[in-house]
Amino acid sequence: TENQDASSASLNPRYVTVVLPSVVNEGGRFKRLRSIDETWGQAANAIYVYHPGKEYTPTSSSKSSYPQTMLVPSEVAAEDEGVPRLKYVIEQIYHKYNPDFAFFGNDHTYVIPQHACDFLKGKNPNENMYAGHPMKPGGEDFAFNSGASGYFLSRETMRFLTKRWSEKEDICEGNTAKNKKWLQGNPGMLTAKCLASIGLNPIDSRDELKRHKFHAFGLLRVVKGEVDQWYERRHEGLNEILGEDAKFNHKLQKGENCCSDRSISFHYVEWKETLALTQ
């Protein structure tokens, strides 16, 4: 199939795309999902995560089994409980689907499946990988990947996380953090902190020209460099974690330097933009 790598030794999907609920414009979710159905959802093996009472039925004009849906039971997590939801979803993806890799975004994320396949070429699912758009929280010694732009986890990394969370390991539960309450309310940060405990940091996923492939804003804002200041600040101090970048110091670029020609994702993309970008 289109997203199956010949190097994969299994018949499991090369990757699946987990589409979590966006907290922005929740009323437009079904329209966004419908536009994903009609564009990249099938090719990216999309799995729509939903809560009771918010079920959506995907449509497909082919025999593909994707997009699919995943219910988060009410006893597992409420809609505003991102940490237990992410733990449950990663566990389900690892055990039920067992893909080589999983890409985690939300229904405002626009994905280009062909470029995702290209990014995964030659990568081993039995090795750790945490890849997306790296940023660094102020005052912290670890980096995380933007949840808006989406990020990849390998099968081995999902295995590690599932095991650590099942064991209630203190670092991976956020129990040892000085900002414990804040960390335990941020699923992406908690995941990154857990991975950092074994020295697994985000990789520098930019292309050979240092252009980003994963984007936490829409195409126009990224090209014009009109992103939020907090987002720009999160790119400070990355030399210590990703390695030295003598040319750009890991700072964001704009114009033609903003985005790789093999970009994988953009964010804050509404349904009409999804349809337009695919034309």
PDB file of C-alpha atoms in Angstrom:
ATOM      1  CA  THR A   1       0.000   0.000   0.000  1.00  0.00           C
ATOM      2  CA  GLU A   2       0.993   3.636  -0.315  1.00  0.00           C
ATOM      3  CA  ASN A   3       2.162   3.994   3.279  1.00  0.00           C
ATOM      4  CA  GLN A   4       3.793   0.582   3.592  1.00  0.00           C
ATOM      5  CA  ASP A   5       7.596   0.549   3.599  1.00  0.00           C
ATOM      6  CA  ALA A   6       9.140  -2.463   1.883  1.00  0.00           C
ATOM      7  CA  SER A   7      11.714  -2.683   4.660  1.00  0.00           C
ATOM      8  CA  SER A   8       9.018  -3.461   7.208  1.00  0.00           C
ATOM      9  CA  ALA A   9       9.140  -7.103   8.242  1.00  0.00           C
ATOM     10  CA  SER A  10       5.525  -7.182   9.408  1.00  0.00           C
ATOM     11  CA  LEU A  11       2.137  -6.828   7.796  1.00  0.00           C
ATOM     12  CA  ASN A  12       1.160  -4.180  10.309  1.00  0.00           C
ATOM     13  CA  PRO A  13       0.672  -0.601   9.087  1.00  0.00           C
ATOM     14  CA  ARG A  14       3.872   1.334   8.432  1.00  0.00           C
ATOM     15  CA  TYR A  15       2.183   4.135  10.336  1.00  0.00           C
ATOM     16  CA  VAL A  16      -1.190   5.309  11.567  1.00  0.00           C
ATOM     17  CA  THR A  17      -2.274   8.890  12.208  1.00  0.00           C
ATOM     18  CA  VAL A  18      -4.016   9.464  15.532  1.00  0.00           C
ATOM     19  CA  VAL A  19      -6.431  12.396  15.306  1.00  0.00           C
ATOM     20  CA  LEU A  20      -7.134  13.679  18.821  1.00  0.00           C
ATOM     21  CA  PRO A  21      -9.937  16.185  19.548  1.00  0.00           C
ATOM     22  CA  SER A  22      -8.844  19.801  19.123  1.00  0.00           C
ATOM     23  CA  VAL A  23      -9.828  22.216  21.894  1.00  0.00           C
ATOM     24  CA  VAL A  24     -10.191  25.062  19.368  1.00  0.00           C
ATOM     25  CA  ASN A  25     -13.553  25.571  17.621  1.00  0.00           C
ATOM     26  CA  GLU A  26     -14.960  22.279  18.898  1.00  0.00           C
ATOM     27  CA  GLY A  27     -18.210  22.989  17.057  1.00  0.00           C
ATOM     28  CA  GLY A  28     -16.420  22.642  13.736  1.00  0.00           C
ATOM     29  CA  ARG A  29     -14.918  19.228  14.507  1.00  0.00           C
ATOM     30  CA  PHE A  30     -17.289  17.144  12.375  1.00  0.00           C
ATOM     31  CA  LYS A  31     -16.712  19.361   9.332  1.00  0.00           C
ATOM     32  CA  ARG A  32     -12.959  19.058   9.823  1.00  0.00           C
ATOM     33  CA  LEU A  33     -13.205  15.283  10.115  1.00  0.00           C
ATOM     34  CA  ARG A  34     -15.346  15.108   6.999  1.00  0.00           C
ATOM     35  CA  SER A  35     -12.747  17.102   5.080  1.00  0.00           C
ATOM     36  CA  ILE A  36     -10.040  14.739   6.359  1.00  0.00           C
ATOM     37  CA  ASP A  37     -12.176  11.823   5.122  1.00  0.00           C
ATOM     38  CA  GLU A  38     -12.225  13.409   1.681  1.00  0.00           C
ATOM     39  CA  THR A  39      -8.508  14.239   1.541  1.00  0.00           C
ATOM     40  CA  TRP A  40      -5.626  12.716   3.507  1.00  0.00           C
ATOM     41  CA  GLY A  41      -7.414  10.491   6.054  1.00  0.00           C
ATOM     42  CA  GLN A  42      -7.365   7.257   4.099  1.00  0.00           C
ATOM     43  CA  ALA A  43      -3.780   7.494   2.839  1.00  0.00           C
ATOM     44  CA  ALA A  44      -2.511   8.383   6.328  1.00  0.00           C
ATOM     45  CA  ASN A  45      -4.461   5.577   8.062  1.00  0.00           C
ATOM     46  CA  ALA A  46      -6.317   8.082  10.238  1.00  0.00           C
ATOM     47  CA  ILE A  47      -7.870   7.038  13.553  1.00  0.00           C
ATOM     48  CA  TYR A  48     -10.319   9.555  15.019  1.00  0.00           C
ATOM     49  CA  VAL A  49     -10.338   9.615  18.826  1.00  0.00           C
ATOM     50  CA  TYR A  50     -13.644  10.556  20.421  1.00  0.00           C
ATOM     51  CA  HIS A  51     -15.524  10.592  23.728  1.00  0.00           C
ATOM     52  CA  PRO A  52     -19.013   9.236  24.503  1.00  0.00           C
ATOM     53  CA  GLY A  53     -21.713  11.303  22.823  1.00  0.00           C
ATOM     54  CA  LYS A  54     -19.265  12.706  20.257  1.00  0.00           C
ATOM     55  CA  GLU A  55     -19.151   9.775  17.849  1.00  0.00           C
ATOM     56  CA  TYR A  56     -18.420  10.461  14.196  1.00  0.00           C
ATOM     57  CA  THR A  57     -18.884   7.967  11.349  1.00  0.00           C
ATOM     58  CA  PRO A  58     -16.135   8.206   8.726  1.00  0.00           C
ATOM     59  CA  THR A  59     -16.975   8.003   5.051  1.00  0.00           C
ATOM     60  CA  SER A  60     -14.813   6.369   2.419  1.00  0.00           C
ATOM     61  CA  SER A  61     -15.341   5.729  -1.266  1.00  0.00           C
ATOM     62  CA  SER A  62     -12.904   2.820  -1.370  1.00  0.00           C
ATOM     63  CA  LYS A  63     -12.392  -0.561   0.237  1.00  0.00           C
ATOM     64  CA  SER A  64      -9.814   0.805   2.663  1.00  0.00           C
ATOM     65  CA  SER A  65     -10.455   0.138   6.343  1.00  0.00           C
ATOM     66  CA  TYR A  66      -9.380   3.699   7.180  1.00  0.00           C
ATOM     67  CA  PRO A  67     -10.295   6.176   8.570  1.00  0.00           C
ATOM     68  CA  GLN A  68     -11.329   4.404  11.763  1.00  0.00           C
ATOM     69  CA  THR A  69     -12.539   5.600  15.168  1.00  0.00           C
ATOM     70  CA  MET A  70     -11.426   4.991  18.756  1.00  0.00           C
ATOM     71  CA  LEU A  71     -13.687   5.546  21.755  1.00  0.00           C
ATOM     72  CA  VAL A  72     -12.150   6.762  25.010  1.00  0.00           C
ATOM     73  CA  PRO A  73     -14.442   5.303  27.728  1.00  0.00           C
ATOM     74  CA  SER A  74     -15.783   7.796  30.247  1.00  0.00           C
ATOM     75  CA  GLU A  75     -14.196   5.831  33.097  1.00  0.00           C
ATOM     76  CA  VAL A  76     -10.780   6.315  31.466  1.00  0.00           C
ATOM     77  CA  ALA A  77     -10.849  10.052  30.832  1.00  0.00           C
ATOM     78  CA  ALA A  78     -13.228  12.972  30.491  1.00  0.00           C
ATOM     79  CA  GLU A  79     -12.900  15.301  27.503  1.00  0.00           C
ATOM     80  CA  ASP A  80     -10.730  17.746  29.443  1.00  0.00           C
ATOM     81  CA  GLU A  81      -8.401  15.056  30.850  1.00  0.00           C
ATOM     82  CA  GLY A  82      -5.659  14.997  28.253  1.00  0.00           C
ATOM     83  CA  VAL A  83      -3.080  12.968  30.183  1.00  0.00           C
ATOM     84  CA  PRO A  84      -5.124   9.814  30.901  1.00  0.00           C
ATOM     85  CA  ARG A  85      -6.584  10.045  27.381  1.00  0.00           C
ATOM     86  CA  LEU A  86      -3.149  10.094  25.744  1.00  0.00           C
ATOM     87  CA  LYS A  87      -1.936   7.213  27.911  1.00  0.00           C
ATOM     88  CA  TYR A  88      -4.957   5.145  26.918  1.00  0.00           C
ATOM     89  CA  VAL A  89      -4.651   5.999  23.227  1.00  0.00           C
ATOM     90  CA  ILE A  90      -0.943   5.137  23.028  1.00  0.00           C
ATOM     91  CA  GLU A  91      -1.619   1.854  24.814  1.00  0.00           C
ATOM     92  CA  GLN A  92      -4.455   1.008  22.403  1.00  0.00           C
ATOM     93  CA  ILE A  93      -2.414   1.941  19.335  1.00  0.00           C
ATOM     94  CA  TYR A  94       0.515  -0.187  20.513  1.00  0.00           C
ATOM     95  CA  HIS A  95      -1.507  -3.283  21.437  1.00  0.00           C
ATOM     96  CA  LYS A  96      -4.379  -3.196  18.942  1.00  0.00           C
ATOM     97  CA  TYR A  97      -2.836  -1.733  15.779  1.00  0.00           C
ATOM     98  CA  ASN A  98       0.866  -2.369  16.417  1.00  0.00           C
ATOM     99  CA  PRO A  99       2.085  -0.056  13.634  1.00  0.00           C
ATOM    100  CA  ASP A 100       5.742   0.567  12.939  1.00  0.00           C
ATOM    101  CA  PHE A 101       5.154   4.230  13.798  1.00  0.00           C
ATOM    102  CA  ALA A 102       2.261   6.399  14.948  1.00  0.00           C
ATOM    103  CA  PHE A 103       1.769  10.071  14.188  1.00  0.00           C
ATOM    104  CA  PHE A 104      -0.159  12.024  16.843  1.00  0.00           C
ATOM    105  CA  GLY A 105      -1.988  15.232  15.915  1.00  0.00           C
ATOM    106  CA  ASN A 106      -5.485  16.623  16.231  1.00  0.00           C
ATOM    107  CA  ASP A 107      -8.367  17.520  13.937  1.00  0.00           C
ATOM    108  CA  HIS A 108      -6.812  20.915  13.174  1.00  0.00           C
ATOM    109  CA  THR A 109      -3.656  19.219  11.861  1.00  0.00           C
ATOM    110  CA  TYR A 110      -3.229  18.894   8.100  1.00  0.00           C
ATOM    111  CA  VAL A 111      -1.080  15.935   7.051  1.00  0.00           C
ATOM    112  CA  ILE A 112       0.692  15.194   3.767  1.00  0.00           C
ATOM    113  CA  PRO A 113       0.889  11.363   3.706  1.00  0.00           C
ATOM    114  CA  GLN A 114       3.414  11.066   0.885  1.00  0.00           C
ATOM    115  CA  HIS A 115       5.876  13.237   2.776  1.00  0.00           C
ATOM    116  CA  ALA A 116       5.282  11.291   5.988  1.00  0.00           C
ATOM    117  CA  CYS A 117       6.181   8.090   4.129  1.00  0.00           C
ATOM    118  CA  ASP A 118       9.294   9.738   2.756  1.00  0.00           C
ATOM    119  CA  PHE A 119      10.333  10.827   6.262  1.00  0.00           C
ATOM    120  CA  LEU A 120       9.998   7.268   7.587  1.00  0.00           C
ATOM    121  CA  LYS A 121      12.070   5.614   4.866  1.00  0.00           C
ATOM    122  CA  GLY A 122      14.933   3.656   6.372  1.00  0.00           C
ATOM    123  CA  LYS A 123      13.811   4.241   9.953  1.00  0.00           C
ATOM    124  CA  ASN A 124      13.652   1.213  12.236  1.00  0.00           C
ATOM    125  CA  PRO A 125      10.458   0.834  14.330  1.00  0.00           C
ATOM    126  CA  ASN A 126      12.377  -1.314  16.820  1.00  0.00           C
ATOM    127  CA  GLU A 127      14.545   1.649  17.744  1.00  0.00           C
ATOM    128  CA  ASN A 128      13.403   4.623  19.782  1.00  0.00           C
ATOM    129  CA  MET A 129      12.199   7.664  17.832  1.00  0.00           C
ATOM    130  CA  TYR A 130      10.427  10.843  18.932  1.00  0.00           C
ATOM    131  CA  ALA A 131      10.188  13.171  15.936  1.00  0.00           C
ATOM    132  CA  GLY A 132       8.244  16.359  15.275  1.00  0.00           C
ATOM    133  CA  HIS A 133       8.801  20.078  15.833  1.00  0.00           C
ATOM    134  CA  PRO A 134      11.089  20.408  18.880  1.00  0.00           C
ATOM    135  CA  MET A 135      10.674  23.188  21.427  1.00  0.00           C
ATOM    136  CA  LYS A 136      12.054  23.822  24.906  1.00  0.00           C
ATOM    137  CA  PRO A 137      10.011  24.936  27.929  1.00  0.00           C
ATOM    138  CA  GLY A 138      11.468  27.893  29.782  1.00  0.00           C
ATOM    139  CA  GLY A 139      13.610  26.880  32.752  1.00  0.00           C
ATOM    140  CA  GLU A 140      13.554  23.184  31.872  1.00  0.00           C
ATOM    141  CA  ASP A 141      16.347  20.858  30.774  1.00  0.00           C
ATOM    142  CA  PHE A 142      14.351  18.825  28.259  1.00  0.00           C
ATOM    143  CA  ALA A 143      12.652  19.430  24.917  1.00  0.00           C
ATOM    144  CA  PHE A 144       9.251  18.361  23.641  1.00  0.00           C
ATOM    145  CA  ASN A 145       7.583  18.146  20.254  1.00  0.00           C
ATOM    146  CA  SER A 146       4.646  20.416  19.494  1.00  0.00           C
ATOM    147  CA  GLY A 147       1.352  18.579  19.786  1.00  0.00           C
ATOM    148  CA  ALA A 148      -0.191  20.986  17.289  1.00  0.00           C
ATOM    149  CA  SER A 149       2.247  20.157  14.505  1.00  0.00           C
ATOM    150  CA  GLY A 150       2.080  16.499  15.479  1.00  0.00           C
ATOM    151  CA  TYR A 151       4.870  14.037  16.217  1.00  0.00           C
ATOM    152  CA  PHE A 152       5.934  10.478  15.442  1.00  0.00           C
ATOM    153  CA  LEU A 153       6.580   7.741  17.982  1.00  0.00           C
ATOM    154  CA  SER A 154       8.161   4.440  16.971  1.00  0.00           C
ATOM    155  CA  ARG A 155       6.804   1.088  18.081  1.00  0.00           C
ATOM    156  CA  GLU A 156       9.709   0.730  20.527  1.00  0.00           C
ATOM    157  CA  THR A 157       9.004   4.138  22.032  1.00  0.00           C
ATOM    158  CA  MET A 158       5.308   3.329  22.446  1.00  0.00           C
ATOM    159  CA  ARG A 159       6.304   0.048  24.097  1.00  0.00           C
ATOM    160  CA  PHE A 160       8.536   1.921  26.544  1.00  0.00           C
ATOM    161  CA  LEU A 161       5.869   4.496  27.418  1.00  0.00           C
ATOM    162  CA  THR A 162       3.169   1.868  27.866  1.00  0.00           C
ATOM    163  CA  LYS A 163       5.433  -0.152  30.167  1.00  0.00           C
ATOM    164  CA  ARG A 164       6.503   2.837  32.277  1.00  0.00           C
ATOM    165  CA  TRP A 165       2.944   4.097  32.679  1.00  0.00           C
ATOM    166  CA  SER A 166       1.668   0.625  33.611  1.00  0.00           C
ATOM    167  CA  GLU A 167       4.350   0.495  36.304  1.00  0.00           C
ATOM    168  CA  LYS A 168       3.349   3.965  37.592  1.00  0.00           C
ATOM    169  CA  GLU A 169       6.985   5.023  37.363  1.00  0.00           C
ATOM    170  CA  ASP A 170       7.408   8.297  39.285  1.00  0.00           C
ATOM    171  CA  ILE A 171       9.218  10.328  36.624  1.00  0.00           C
ATOM    172  CA  CYS A 172       6.767   9.245  33.931  1.00  0.00           C
ATOM    173  CA  GLU A 173       3.845  10.130  36.188  1.00  0.00           C
ATOM    174  CA  GLY A 174       5.325  13.572  36.914  1.00  0.00           C
ATOM    175  CA  ASN A 175       5.575  12.845  40.636  1.00  0.00           C
ATOM    176  CA  THR A 176       9.163  14.046  40.964  1.00  0.00           C
ATOM    177  CA  ALA A 177       8.790  17.344  39.079  1.00  0.00           C
ATOM    178  CA  LYS A 178       9.054  20.668  40.887  1.00  0.00           C
ATOM    179  CA  ASN A 179       6.066  21.851  38.835  1.00  0.00           C
ATOM    180  CA  LYS A 180       4.173  18.609  39.385  1.00  0.00           C
ATOM    181  CA  LYS A 181       0.630  19.963  39.000  1.00  0.00           C
ATOM    182  CA  TRP A 182       1.415  21.788  35.756  1.00  0.00           C
ATOM    183  CA  LEU A 183       3.261  18.823  34.248  1.00  0.00           C
ATOM    184  CA  GLN A 184       0.513  16.374  35.129  1.00  0.00           C
ATOM    185  CA  GLY A 185      -1.953  18.544  33.216  1.00  0.00           C
ATOM    186  CA  ASN A 186       0.104  18.628  30.015  1.00  0.00           C
ATOM    187  CA  PRO A 187       0.155  15.278  28.189  1.00  0.00           C
ATOM    188  CA  GLY A 188       2.771  16.262  25.611  1.00  0.00           C
ATOM    189  CA  MET A 189       5.131  17.640  28.264  1.00  0.00           C
ATOM    190  CA  LEU A 190       4.680  14.616  30.528  1.00  0.00           C
ATOM    191  CA  THR A 191       5.438  12.274  27.620  1.00  0.00           C
ATOM    192  CA  ALA A 192       8.586  14.242  26.745  1.00  0.00           C
ATOM    193  CA  LYS A 193       9.743  14.268  30.379  1.00  0.00           C
ATOM    194  CA  CYS A 194       9.282  10.509  30.585  1.00  0.00           C
ATOM    195  CA  LEU A 195      11.266   9.958  27.389  1.00  0.00           C
ATOM    196  CA  ALA A 196      14.003  12.349  28.527  1.00  0.00           C
ATOM    197  CA  SER A 197      14.502  10.170  31.613  1.00  0.00           C
ATOM    198  CA  ILE A 198      16.197   7.582  29.356  1.00  0.00           C
ATOM    199  CA  GLY A 199      17.982  10.195  27.266  1.00  0.00           C
ATOM    200  CA  LEU A 200      15.452  10.089  24.436  1.00  0.00           C
ATOM    201  CA  ASN A 201      15.038  13.627  23.142  1.00  0.00           C
ATOM    202  CA  PRO A 202      13.288  14.970  20.046  1.00  0.00           C
ATOM    203  CA  ILE A 203      15.420  14.733  16.938  1.00  0.00           C
ATOM    204  CA  ASP A 204      16.288  17.644  14.680  1.00  0.00           C
ATOM    205  CA  SER A 205      13.736  16.833  11.971  1.00  0.00           C
ATOM    206  CA  ARG A 206      14.568  19.752   9.663  1.00  0.00           C
ATOM    207  CA  ASP A 207      15.784  19.124   6.140  1.00  0.00           C
ATOM    208  CA  GLU A 208      19.301  19.664   4.804  1.00  0.00           C
ATOM    209  CA  LEU A 209      18.579  23.404   4.393  1.00  0.00           C
ATOM    210  CA  LYS A 210      17.406  23.626   8.041  1.00  0.00           C
ATOM    211  CA  ARG A 211      13.779  24.102   6.999  1.00  0.00           C
ATOM    212  CA  HIS A 212      11.082  22.652   9.252  1.00  0.00           C
ATOM    213  CA  LYS A 213       8.871  19.754   8.158  1.00  0.00           C
ATOM    214  CA  PHE A 214       6.341  19.914  11.014  1.00  0.00           C
ATOM    215  CA  HIS A 215       4.505  23.210  11.542  1.00  0.00           C
ATOM    216  CA  ALA A 216       2.362  24.343  14.481  1.00  0.00           C
ATOM    217  CA  PHE A 217       0.625  27.098  12.483  1.00  0.00           C
ATOM    218  CA  GLY A 218      -1.029  27.391   9.092  1.00  0.00           C
ATOM    219  CA  LEU A 219       0.955  27.812   5.897  1.00  0.00           C
ATOM    220  CA  LEU A 220       0.349  31.557   5.470  1.00  0.00           C
ATOM    221  CA  ARG A 221       1.337  32.482   9.044  1.00  0.00           C
ATOM    222  CA  VAL A 222       4.456  30.341   8.870  1.00  0.00           C
ATOM    223  CA  VAL A 223       5.565  31.830   5.558  1.00  0.00           C
ATOM    224  CA  LYS A 224       4.970  35.385   6.807  1.00  0.00           C
ATOM    225  CA  GLY A 225       6.587  34.650  10.157  1.00  0.00           C
ATOM    226  CA  GLU A 226       3.449  35.810  11.965  1.00  0.00           C
ATOM    227  CA  VAL A 227       3.500  33.299  14.810  1.00  0.00           C
ATOM    228  CA  ASP A 228       2.959  33.857  18.518  1.00  0.00           C
ATOM    229  CA  GLN A 229       5.883  35.200  20.567  1.00  0.00           C
ATOM    230  CA  TRP A 230       5.666  32.362  23.090  1.00  0.00           C
ATOM    231  CA  TYR A 231       6.190  29.969  20.181  1.00  0.00           C
ATOM    232  CA  GLU A 232       9.293  31.805  19.023  1.00  0.00           C
ATOM    233  CA  ARG A 233      10.708  31.800  22.561  1.00  0.00           C
ATOM    234  CA  ARG A 234      10.331  28.027  22.790  1.00  0.00           C
ATOM    235  CA  HIS A 235      13.110  27.721  20.187  1.00  0.00           C
ATOM    236  CA  GLU A 236      15.721  29.223  22.506  1.00  0.00           C
ATOM    237  CA  GLY A 237      18.235  26.916  24.159  1.00  0.00           C
ATOM    238  CA  LEU A 238      17.798  24.026  21.733  1.00  0.00           C
ATOM    239  CA  ASN A 239      21.512  23.841  20.894  1.00  0.00           C
ATOM    240  CA  GLU A 240      22.096  22.017  24.171  1.00  0.00           C
ATOM    241  CA  ILE A 241      19.636  19.268  23.245  1.00  0.00           C
ATOM    242  CA  LEU A 242      19.549  19.016  19.449  1.00  0.00           C
ATOM    243  CA  GLY A 243      23.159  19.943  18.769  1.00  0.00           C
ATOM    244  CA  GLU A 244      24.719  23.193  17.606  1.00  0.00           C
ATOM    245  CA  ASP A 245      23.099  25.082  14.752  1.00  0.00           C
ATOM    246  CA  ALA A 246      25.712  27.708  13.871  1.00  0.00           C
ATOM    247  CA  LYS A 247      23.651  29.212  11.060  1.00  0.00           C
ATOM    248  CA  PHE A 248      20.165  29.675  12.538  1.00  0.00           C
ATOM    249  CA  ASN A 249      20.623  28.720  16.208  1.00  0.00           C
ATOM    250  CA  HIS A 250      17.413  26.674  15.803  1.00  0.00           C
ATOM    251  CA  LYS A 251      15.377  29.875  15.404  1.00  0.00           C
ATOM    252  CA  LEU A 252      12.338  29.935  13.130  1.00  0.00           C
ATOM    253  CA  GLN A 253      12.797  31.155   9.561  1.00  0.00           C
ATOM    254  CA  LYS A 254      10.207  32.764   7.298  1.00  0.00           C
ATOM    255  CA  GLY A 255       9.600  33.248   3.607  1.00  0.00           C
ATOM    256  CA  GLU A 256      10.920  30.468   1.399  1.00  0.00           C
ATOM    257  CA  ASN A 257      13.161  29.320   4.265  1.00  0.00           C
ATOM    258  CA  CYS A 258      10.220  28.579   6.567  1.00  0.00           C
ATOM    259  CA  CYS A 259       9.183  25.256   5.223  1.00  0.00           C
ATOM    260  CA  SER A 260      10.738  22.190   3.705  1.00  0.00           C
ATOM    261  CA  ASP A 261       9.455  21.147   0.299  1.00  0.00           C
ATOM    262  CA  ARG A 262       8.835  17.829   2.056  1.00  0.00           C
ATOM    263  CA  SER A 263       6.748  19.357   4.850  1.00  0.00           C
ATOM    264  CA  ILE A 264       4.598  16.820   6.661  1.00  0.00           C
ATOM    265  CA  SER A 265       2.093  18.863   8.672  1.00  0.00           C
ATOM    266  CA  PHE A 266       0.496  22.253   9.315  1.00  0.00           C
ATOM    267  CA  HIS A 267      -1.893  23.286  12.081  1.00  0.00           C
ATOM    268  CA  TYR A 268      -4.950  25.519  12.617  1.00  0.00           C
ATOM    269  CA  VAL A 269      -6.280  24.259   9.295  1.00  0.00           C
ATOM    270  CA  GLU A 270     -10.082  24.438   9.020  1.00  0.00           C
ATOM    271  CA  TRP A 271     -12.149  22.247   6.716  1.00  0.00           C
ATOM    272  CA  LYS A 272     -12.255  24.589   3.716  1.00  0.00           C
ATOM    273  CA  GLU A 273      -8.484  25.033   3.878  1.00  0.00           C
ATOM    274  CA  THR A 274      -8.021  21.261   4.032  1.00  0.00           C
ATOM    275  CA  LEU A 275      -9.987  20.853   0.819  1.00  0.00           C
ATOM    276  CA  ALA A 276      -8.173  23.751  -0.851  1.00  0.00           C
ATOM    277  CA  LEU A 277      -4.694  22.563   0.139  1.00  0.00           C
ATOM    278  CA  THR A 278      -5.388  19.158  -1.374  1.00  0.00           C
ATOM    279  CA  GLN A 279      -6.429  20.475  -4.779  1.00  0.00           C
TER     280      GLN A 279
END
